mmCIF file of C-alpha atoms in Angstrom:
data_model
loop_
_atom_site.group_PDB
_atom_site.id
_atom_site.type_symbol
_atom_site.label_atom_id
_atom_site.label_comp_id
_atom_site.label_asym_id
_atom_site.label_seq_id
_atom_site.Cartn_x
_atom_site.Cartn_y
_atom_site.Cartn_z
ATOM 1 C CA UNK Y 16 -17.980 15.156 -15.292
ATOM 2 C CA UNK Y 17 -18.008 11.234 -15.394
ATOM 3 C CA UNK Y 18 -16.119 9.120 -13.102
ATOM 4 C CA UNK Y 19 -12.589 8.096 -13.300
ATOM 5 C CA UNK Y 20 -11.769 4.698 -14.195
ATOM 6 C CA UNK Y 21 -8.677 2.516 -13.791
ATOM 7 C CA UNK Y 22 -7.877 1.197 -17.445
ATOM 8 C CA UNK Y 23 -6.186 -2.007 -18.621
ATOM 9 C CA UNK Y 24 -4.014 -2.696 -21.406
ATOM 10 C CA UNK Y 25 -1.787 -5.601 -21.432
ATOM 11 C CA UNK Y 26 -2.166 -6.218 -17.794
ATOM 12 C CA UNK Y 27 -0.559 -2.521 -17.290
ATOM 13 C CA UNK Y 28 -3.799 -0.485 -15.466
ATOM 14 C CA UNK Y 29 -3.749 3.078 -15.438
ATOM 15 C CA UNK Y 30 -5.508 5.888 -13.091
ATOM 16 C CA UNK Y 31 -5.769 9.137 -14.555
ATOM 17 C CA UNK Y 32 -7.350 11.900 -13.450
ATOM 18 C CA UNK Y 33 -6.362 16.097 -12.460
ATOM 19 C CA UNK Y 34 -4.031 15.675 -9.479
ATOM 20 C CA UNK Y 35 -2.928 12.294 -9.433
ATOM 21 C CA UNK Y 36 -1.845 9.845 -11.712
ATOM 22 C CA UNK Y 37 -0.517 6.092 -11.411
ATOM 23 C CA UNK Y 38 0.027 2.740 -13.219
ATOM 24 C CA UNK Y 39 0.174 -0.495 -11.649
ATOM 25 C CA UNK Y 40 1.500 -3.354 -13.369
ATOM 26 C CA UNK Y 41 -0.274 -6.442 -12.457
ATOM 27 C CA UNK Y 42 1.946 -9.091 -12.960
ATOM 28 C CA UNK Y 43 4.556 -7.237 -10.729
ATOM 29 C CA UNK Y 44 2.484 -6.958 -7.768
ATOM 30 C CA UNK Y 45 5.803 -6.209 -5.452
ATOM 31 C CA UNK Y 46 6.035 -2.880 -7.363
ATOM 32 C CA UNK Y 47 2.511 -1.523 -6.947
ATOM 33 C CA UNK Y 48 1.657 2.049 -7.601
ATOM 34 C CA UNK Y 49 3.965 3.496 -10.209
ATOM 35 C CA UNK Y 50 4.706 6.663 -12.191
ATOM 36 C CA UNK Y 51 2.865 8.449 -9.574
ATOM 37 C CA UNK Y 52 2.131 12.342 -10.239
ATOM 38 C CA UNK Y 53 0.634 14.650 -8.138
ATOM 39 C CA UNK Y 54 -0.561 17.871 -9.650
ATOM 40 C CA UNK Y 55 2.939 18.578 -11.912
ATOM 41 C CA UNK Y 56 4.808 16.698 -9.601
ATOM 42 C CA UNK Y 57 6.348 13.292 -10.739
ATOM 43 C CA UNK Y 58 7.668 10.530 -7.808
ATOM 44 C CA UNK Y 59 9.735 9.114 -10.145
ATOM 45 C CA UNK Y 60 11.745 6.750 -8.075
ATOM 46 C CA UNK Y 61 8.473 5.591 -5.550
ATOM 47 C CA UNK Y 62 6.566 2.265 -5.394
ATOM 48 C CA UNK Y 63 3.922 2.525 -3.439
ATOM 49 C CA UNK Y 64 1.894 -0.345 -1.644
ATOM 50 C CA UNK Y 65 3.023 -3.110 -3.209
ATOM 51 C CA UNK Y 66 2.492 -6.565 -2.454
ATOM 52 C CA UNK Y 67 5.291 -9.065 -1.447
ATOM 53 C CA UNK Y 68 4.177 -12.636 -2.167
ATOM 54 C CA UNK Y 69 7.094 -15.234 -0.955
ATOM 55 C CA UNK Y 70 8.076 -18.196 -2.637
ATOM 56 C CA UNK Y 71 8.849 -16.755 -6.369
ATOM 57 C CA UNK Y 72 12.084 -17.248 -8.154
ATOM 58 C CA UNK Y 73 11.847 -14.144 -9.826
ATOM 59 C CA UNK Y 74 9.045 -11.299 -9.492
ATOM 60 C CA UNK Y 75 7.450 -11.901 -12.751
ATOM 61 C CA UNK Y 76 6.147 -15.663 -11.627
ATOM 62 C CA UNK Y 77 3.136 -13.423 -10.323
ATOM 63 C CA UNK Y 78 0.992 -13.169 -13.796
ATOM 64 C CA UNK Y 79 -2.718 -13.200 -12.712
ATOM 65 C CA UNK Y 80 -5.381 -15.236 -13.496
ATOM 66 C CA UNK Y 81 -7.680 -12.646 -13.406
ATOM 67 C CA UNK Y 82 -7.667 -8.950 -13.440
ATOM 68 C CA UNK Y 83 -10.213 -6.455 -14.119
ATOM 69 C CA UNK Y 84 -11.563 -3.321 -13.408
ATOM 70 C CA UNK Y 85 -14.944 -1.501 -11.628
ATOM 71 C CA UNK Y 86 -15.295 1.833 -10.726
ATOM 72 C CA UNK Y 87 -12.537 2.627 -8.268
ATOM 73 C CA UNK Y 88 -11.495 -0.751 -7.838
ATOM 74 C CA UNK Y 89 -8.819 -2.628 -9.536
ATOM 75 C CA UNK Y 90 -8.815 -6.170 -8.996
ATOM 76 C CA UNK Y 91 -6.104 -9.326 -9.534
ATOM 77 C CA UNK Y 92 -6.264 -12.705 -8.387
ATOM 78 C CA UNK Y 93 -3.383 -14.675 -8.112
ATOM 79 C CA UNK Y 94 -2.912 -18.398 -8.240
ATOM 80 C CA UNK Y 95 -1.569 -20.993 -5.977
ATOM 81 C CA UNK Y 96 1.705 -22.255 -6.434
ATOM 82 C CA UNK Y 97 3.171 -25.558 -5.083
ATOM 83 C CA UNK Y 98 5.566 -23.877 -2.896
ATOM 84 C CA UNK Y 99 2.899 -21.779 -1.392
ATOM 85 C CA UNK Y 100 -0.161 -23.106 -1.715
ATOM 86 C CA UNK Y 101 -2.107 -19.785 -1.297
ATOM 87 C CA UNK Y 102 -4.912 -17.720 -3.329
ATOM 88 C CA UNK Y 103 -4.781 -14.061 -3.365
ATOM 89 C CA UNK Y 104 -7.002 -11.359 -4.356
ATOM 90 C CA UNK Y 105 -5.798 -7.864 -4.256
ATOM 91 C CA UNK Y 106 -7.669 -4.976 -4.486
ATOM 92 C CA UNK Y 107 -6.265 -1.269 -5.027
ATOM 93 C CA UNK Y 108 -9.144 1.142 -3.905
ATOM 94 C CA UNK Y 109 -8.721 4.487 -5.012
ATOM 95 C CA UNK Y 110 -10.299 7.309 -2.749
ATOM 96 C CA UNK Y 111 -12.139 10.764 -3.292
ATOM 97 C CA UNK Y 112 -10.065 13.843 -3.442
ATOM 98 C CA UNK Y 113 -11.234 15.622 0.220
ATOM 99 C CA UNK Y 114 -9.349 19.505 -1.100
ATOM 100 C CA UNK Y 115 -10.958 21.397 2.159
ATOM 101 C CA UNK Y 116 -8.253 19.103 4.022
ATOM 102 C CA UNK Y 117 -5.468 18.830 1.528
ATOM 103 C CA UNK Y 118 -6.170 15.247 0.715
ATOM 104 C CA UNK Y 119 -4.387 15.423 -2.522
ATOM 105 C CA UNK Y 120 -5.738 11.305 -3.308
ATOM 106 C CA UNK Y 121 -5.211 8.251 -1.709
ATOM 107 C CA UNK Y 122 -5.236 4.301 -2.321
ATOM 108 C CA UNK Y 123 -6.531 1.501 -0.614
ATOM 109 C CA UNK Y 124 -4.588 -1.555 -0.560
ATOM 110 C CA UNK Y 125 -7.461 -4.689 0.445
ATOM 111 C CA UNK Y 126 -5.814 -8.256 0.221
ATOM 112 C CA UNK Y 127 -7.840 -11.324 0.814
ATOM 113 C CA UNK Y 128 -5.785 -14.712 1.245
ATOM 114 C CA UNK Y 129 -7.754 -18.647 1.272
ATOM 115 C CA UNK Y 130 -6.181 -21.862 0.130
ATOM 116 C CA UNK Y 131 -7.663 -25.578 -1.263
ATOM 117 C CA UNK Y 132 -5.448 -27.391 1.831
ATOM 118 C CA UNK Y 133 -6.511 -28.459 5.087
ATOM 119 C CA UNK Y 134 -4.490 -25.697 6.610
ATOM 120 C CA UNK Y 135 -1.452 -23.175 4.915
ATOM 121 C CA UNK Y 136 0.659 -20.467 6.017
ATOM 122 C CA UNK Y 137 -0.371 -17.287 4.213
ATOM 123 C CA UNK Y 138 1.859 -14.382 5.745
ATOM 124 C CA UNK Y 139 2.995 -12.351 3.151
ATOM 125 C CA UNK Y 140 4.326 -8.234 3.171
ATOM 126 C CA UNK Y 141 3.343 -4.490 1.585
ATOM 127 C CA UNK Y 142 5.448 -1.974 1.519
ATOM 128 C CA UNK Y 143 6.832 1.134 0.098
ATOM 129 C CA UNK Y 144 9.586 2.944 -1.019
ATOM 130 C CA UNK Y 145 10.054 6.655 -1.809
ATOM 131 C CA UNK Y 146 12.049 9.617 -1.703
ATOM 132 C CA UNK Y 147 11.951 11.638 1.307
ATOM 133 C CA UNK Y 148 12.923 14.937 2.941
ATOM 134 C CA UNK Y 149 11.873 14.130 6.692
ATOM 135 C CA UNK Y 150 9.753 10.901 7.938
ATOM 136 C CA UNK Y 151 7.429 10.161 10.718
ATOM 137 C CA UNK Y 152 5.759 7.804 12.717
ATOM 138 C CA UNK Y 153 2.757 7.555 14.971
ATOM 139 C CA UNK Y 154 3.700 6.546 18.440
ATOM 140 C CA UNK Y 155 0.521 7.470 20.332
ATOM 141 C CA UNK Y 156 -2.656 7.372 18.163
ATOM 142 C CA UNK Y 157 -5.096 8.594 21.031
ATOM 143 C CA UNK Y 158 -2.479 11.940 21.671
ATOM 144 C CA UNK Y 159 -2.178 12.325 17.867
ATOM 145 C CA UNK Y 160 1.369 12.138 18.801
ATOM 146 C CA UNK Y 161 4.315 11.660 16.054
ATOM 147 C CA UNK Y 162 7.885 10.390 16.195
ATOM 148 C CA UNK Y 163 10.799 10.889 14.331
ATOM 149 C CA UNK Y 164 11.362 7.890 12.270
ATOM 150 C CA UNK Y 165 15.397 9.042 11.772
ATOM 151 C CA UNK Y 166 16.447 6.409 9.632
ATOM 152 C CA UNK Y 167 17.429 8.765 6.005
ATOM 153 C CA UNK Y 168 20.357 8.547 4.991
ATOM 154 C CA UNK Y 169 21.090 5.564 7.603
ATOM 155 C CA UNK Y 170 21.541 1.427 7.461
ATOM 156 C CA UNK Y 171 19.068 0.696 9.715
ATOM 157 C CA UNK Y 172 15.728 -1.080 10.082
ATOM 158 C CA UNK Y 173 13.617 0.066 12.942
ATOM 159 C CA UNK Y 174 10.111 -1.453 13.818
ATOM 160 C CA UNK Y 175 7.198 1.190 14.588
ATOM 161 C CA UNK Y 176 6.558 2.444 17.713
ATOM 162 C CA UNK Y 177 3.163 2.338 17.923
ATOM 163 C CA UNK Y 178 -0.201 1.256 15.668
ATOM 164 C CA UNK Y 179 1.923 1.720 11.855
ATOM 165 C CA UNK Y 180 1.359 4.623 10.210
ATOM 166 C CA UNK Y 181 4.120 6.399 9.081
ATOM 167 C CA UNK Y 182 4.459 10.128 7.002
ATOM 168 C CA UNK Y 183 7.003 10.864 4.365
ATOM 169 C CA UNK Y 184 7.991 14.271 3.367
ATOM 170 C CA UNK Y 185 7.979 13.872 0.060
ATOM 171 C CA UNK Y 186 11.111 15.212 -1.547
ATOM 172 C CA UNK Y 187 11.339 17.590 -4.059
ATOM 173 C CA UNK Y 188 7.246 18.324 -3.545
ATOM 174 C CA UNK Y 189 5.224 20.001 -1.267
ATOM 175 C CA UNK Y 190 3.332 17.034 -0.461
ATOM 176 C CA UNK Y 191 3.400 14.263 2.038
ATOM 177 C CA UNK Y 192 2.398 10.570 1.335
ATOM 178 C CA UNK Y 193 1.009 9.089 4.687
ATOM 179 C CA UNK Y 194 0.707 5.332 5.277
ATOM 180 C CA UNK Y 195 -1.125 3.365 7.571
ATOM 181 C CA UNK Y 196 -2.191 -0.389 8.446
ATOM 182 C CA UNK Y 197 -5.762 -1.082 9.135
ATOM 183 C CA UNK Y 198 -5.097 -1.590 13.220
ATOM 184 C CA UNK Y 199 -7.201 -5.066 13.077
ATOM 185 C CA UNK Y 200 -4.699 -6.260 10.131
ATOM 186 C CA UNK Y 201 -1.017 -5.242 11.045
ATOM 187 C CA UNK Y 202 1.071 -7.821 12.719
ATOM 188 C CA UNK Y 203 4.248 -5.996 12.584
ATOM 189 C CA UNK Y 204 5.423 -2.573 10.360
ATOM 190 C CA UNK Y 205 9.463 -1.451 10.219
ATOM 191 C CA UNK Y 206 10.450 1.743 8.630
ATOM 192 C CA UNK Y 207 14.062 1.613 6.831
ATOM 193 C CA UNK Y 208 16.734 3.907 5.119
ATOM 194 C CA UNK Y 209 19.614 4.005 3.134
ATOM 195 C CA UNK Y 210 23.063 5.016 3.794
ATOM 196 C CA UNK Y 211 23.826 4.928 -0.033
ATOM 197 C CA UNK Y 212 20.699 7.098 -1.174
ATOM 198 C CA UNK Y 213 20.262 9.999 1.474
ATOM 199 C CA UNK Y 214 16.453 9.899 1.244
ATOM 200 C CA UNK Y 215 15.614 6.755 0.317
ATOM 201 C CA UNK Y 216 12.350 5.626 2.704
ATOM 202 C CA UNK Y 217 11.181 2.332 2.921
ATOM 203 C CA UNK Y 218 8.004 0.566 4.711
ATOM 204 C CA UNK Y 219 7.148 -2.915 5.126
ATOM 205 C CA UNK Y 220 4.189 -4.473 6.997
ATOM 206 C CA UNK Y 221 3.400 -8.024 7.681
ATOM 207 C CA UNK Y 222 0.163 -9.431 7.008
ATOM 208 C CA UNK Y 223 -1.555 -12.740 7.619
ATOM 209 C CA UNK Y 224 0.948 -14.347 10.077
ATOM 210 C CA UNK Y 225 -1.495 -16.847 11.292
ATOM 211 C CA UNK Y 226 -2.593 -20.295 10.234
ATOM 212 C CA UNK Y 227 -5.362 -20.364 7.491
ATOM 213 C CA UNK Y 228 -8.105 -23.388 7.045
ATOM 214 C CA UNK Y 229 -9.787 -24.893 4.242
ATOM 215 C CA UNK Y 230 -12.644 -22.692 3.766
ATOM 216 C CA UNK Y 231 -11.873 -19.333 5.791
ATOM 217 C CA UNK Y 232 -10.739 -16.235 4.271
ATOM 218 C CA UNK Y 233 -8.721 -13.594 5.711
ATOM 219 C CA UNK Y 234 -8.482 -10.212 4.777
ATOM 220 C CA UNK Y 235 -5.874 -7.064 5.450
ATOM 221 C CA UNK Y 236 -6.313 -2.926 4.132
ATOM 222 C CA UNK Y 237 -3.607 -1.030 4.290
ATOM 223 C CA UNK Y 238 -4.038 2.693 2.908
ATOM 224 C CA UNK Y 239 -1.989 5.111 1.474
ATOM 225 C CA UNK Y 240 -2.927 9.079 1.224
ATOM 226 C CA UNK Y 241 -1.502 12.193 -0.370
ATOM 227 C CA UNK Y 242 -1.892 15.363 1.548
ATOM 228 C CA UNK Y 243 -0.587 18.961 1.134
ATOM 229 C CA UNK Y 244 2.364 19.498 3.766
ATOM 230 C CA UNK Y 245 1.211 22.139 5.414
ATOM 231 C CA UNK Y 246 -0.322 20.363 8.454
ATOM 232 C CA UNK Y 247 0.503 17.351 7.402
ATOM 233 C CA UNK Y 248 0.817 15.214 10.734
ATOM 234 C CA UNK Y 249 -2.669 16.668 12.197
ATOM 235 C CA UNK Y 250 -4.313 15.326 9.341
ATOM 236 C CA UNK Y 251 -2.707 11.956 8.793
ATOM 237 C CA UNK Y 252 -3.753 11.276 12.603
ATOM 238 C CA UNK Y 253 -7.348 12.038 11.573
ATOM 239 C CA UNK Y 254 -7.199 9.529 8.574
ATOM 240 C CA UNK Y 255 -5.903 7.046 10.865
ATOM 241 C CA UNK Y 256 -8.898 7.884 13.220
ATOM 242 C CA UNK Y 257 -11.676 7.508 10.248
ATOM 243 C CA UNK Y 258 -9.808 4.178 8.822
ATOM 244 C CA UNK Y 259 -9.333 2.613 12.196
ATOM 245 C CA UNK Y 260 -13.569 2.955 12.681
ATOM 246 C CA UNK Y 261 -14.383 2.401 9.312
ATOM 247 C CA UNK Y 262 -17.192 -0.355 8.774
ATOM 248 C CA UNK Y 263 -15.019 -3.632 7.129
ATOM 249 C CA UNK Y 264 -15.010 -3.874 3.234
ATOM 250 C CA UNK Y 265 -17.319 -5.732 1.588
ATOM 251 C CA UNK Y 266 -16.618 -8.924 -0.540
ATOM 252 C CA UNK Y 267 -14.966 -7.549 -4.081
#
């Protein structure tokens, strides 16, 4: 059986294979993964890992200049703008089913920031929103040891308590979608809810809040990853463990 590609049509890419399924639309990088189904399960109401760029009067400013696709790897570059005078390259990564440990799939998020100036400001945000029956987060990564995040169904922001991975329950499913920041790469992740919509779940983590120079590039991975519920927060801690020690990526 030959590989699975992403596919472009009208800057719309697609992923399509058995057990999971998900468009991204590239010039609304904010909303990222989309139309997500797992098995016969449809997340209708999630967008997953998408990518907050500031500075843009309305979402669909962010048309790329470039986007194409190889292998696993879908790739957009975004221009500069005068109001933030930043390059961005963003990679979504999608990873190898791993069925002996319920690792339904799973996405890679890699952004890479650099800018023409002397020096910029290049902190920008992913996040996440989903539905949710229960949500976690890990508070000790060494003790594998989880936290209630206990924001459903509540108007409240919280910030995580501890390296920024955080599991959703997925509602409706009997899957979990686990997220995590690469631990060299977070500078900050907040889990929030919603009094309004009882399981609404929302993540957000900050990303390049540091002064960039003419001719550096920084770059952040944040990854997302489906897994059958049934020891759910065992397994997210050992994805955590393997994408903490993971070698860097390489240049896209």
């Amino acid at each position: 059986m030959s590989e699975p590609l992403w596919a472009i049509v009208d800057r719309r890419a697609q992923w399509d294979e058995a057990s999971f399924r998900a468009e991204v639309f590239l010039n609304r990088p904010d909303r990222g993964l989309c139309g997500v189904q797992l098995m016969a399960h449809s997340l209708d109401d999630a967008s997953l890992l998408g990518l907050l760029l500031p500075h843009a009067a309305e979402p669909r400013d962010r048309v790329p200049v470039e986007c194409h696709a190889r292998g696993r790897d879908l790739i957009a570059h975004y221009p500069e703008s005068v109001e933030w005078p930043v390059f961005v390259e963003v990679v979504w990564r999608a990873i190898p089913v791993d069925s002996q440990r319920g690792i339904v799939a799973g996405v890679d998020v890699i952004a890479s920031v650099r800018t023409a100036l002397l020096e910029s400001w290049p902190e920008l945000a992913l996040g996440s929103c989903v539905a949710a029956d229960e949500v976690f987060m890990l508070a000790n990564a060494a003790a594998a040891r989880f936290e209630s995040c206990k924001v459903l169904g509540e108007d409240r922001v919280i910030g995580a308590n501890g390296p920024g991975v955080f599991v959703a329950r997925l509602a409706r499913t009997p899957f979990s979608y686990v997220e995590m920041v690469h631990p060299a790469d977070g500078q900050g992740s907040t889990a929030a809810g919603s009094r309004e919509q009882a399981t609404l779940f929302r993540t957000r983590h900050r990303l390049f809040a540091e002064r960039l120079e003419k001719g550096v590039m920084l770059r952040s991975r944040v990854r997302g990853v489906f897994l059958e519920r049934s020891n759910d927060l065992q397994v997210a801690a050992g994805c955590f463990a393997e994408f903490a020690a993971a070698d860097p990526p390489l240049g896209t």
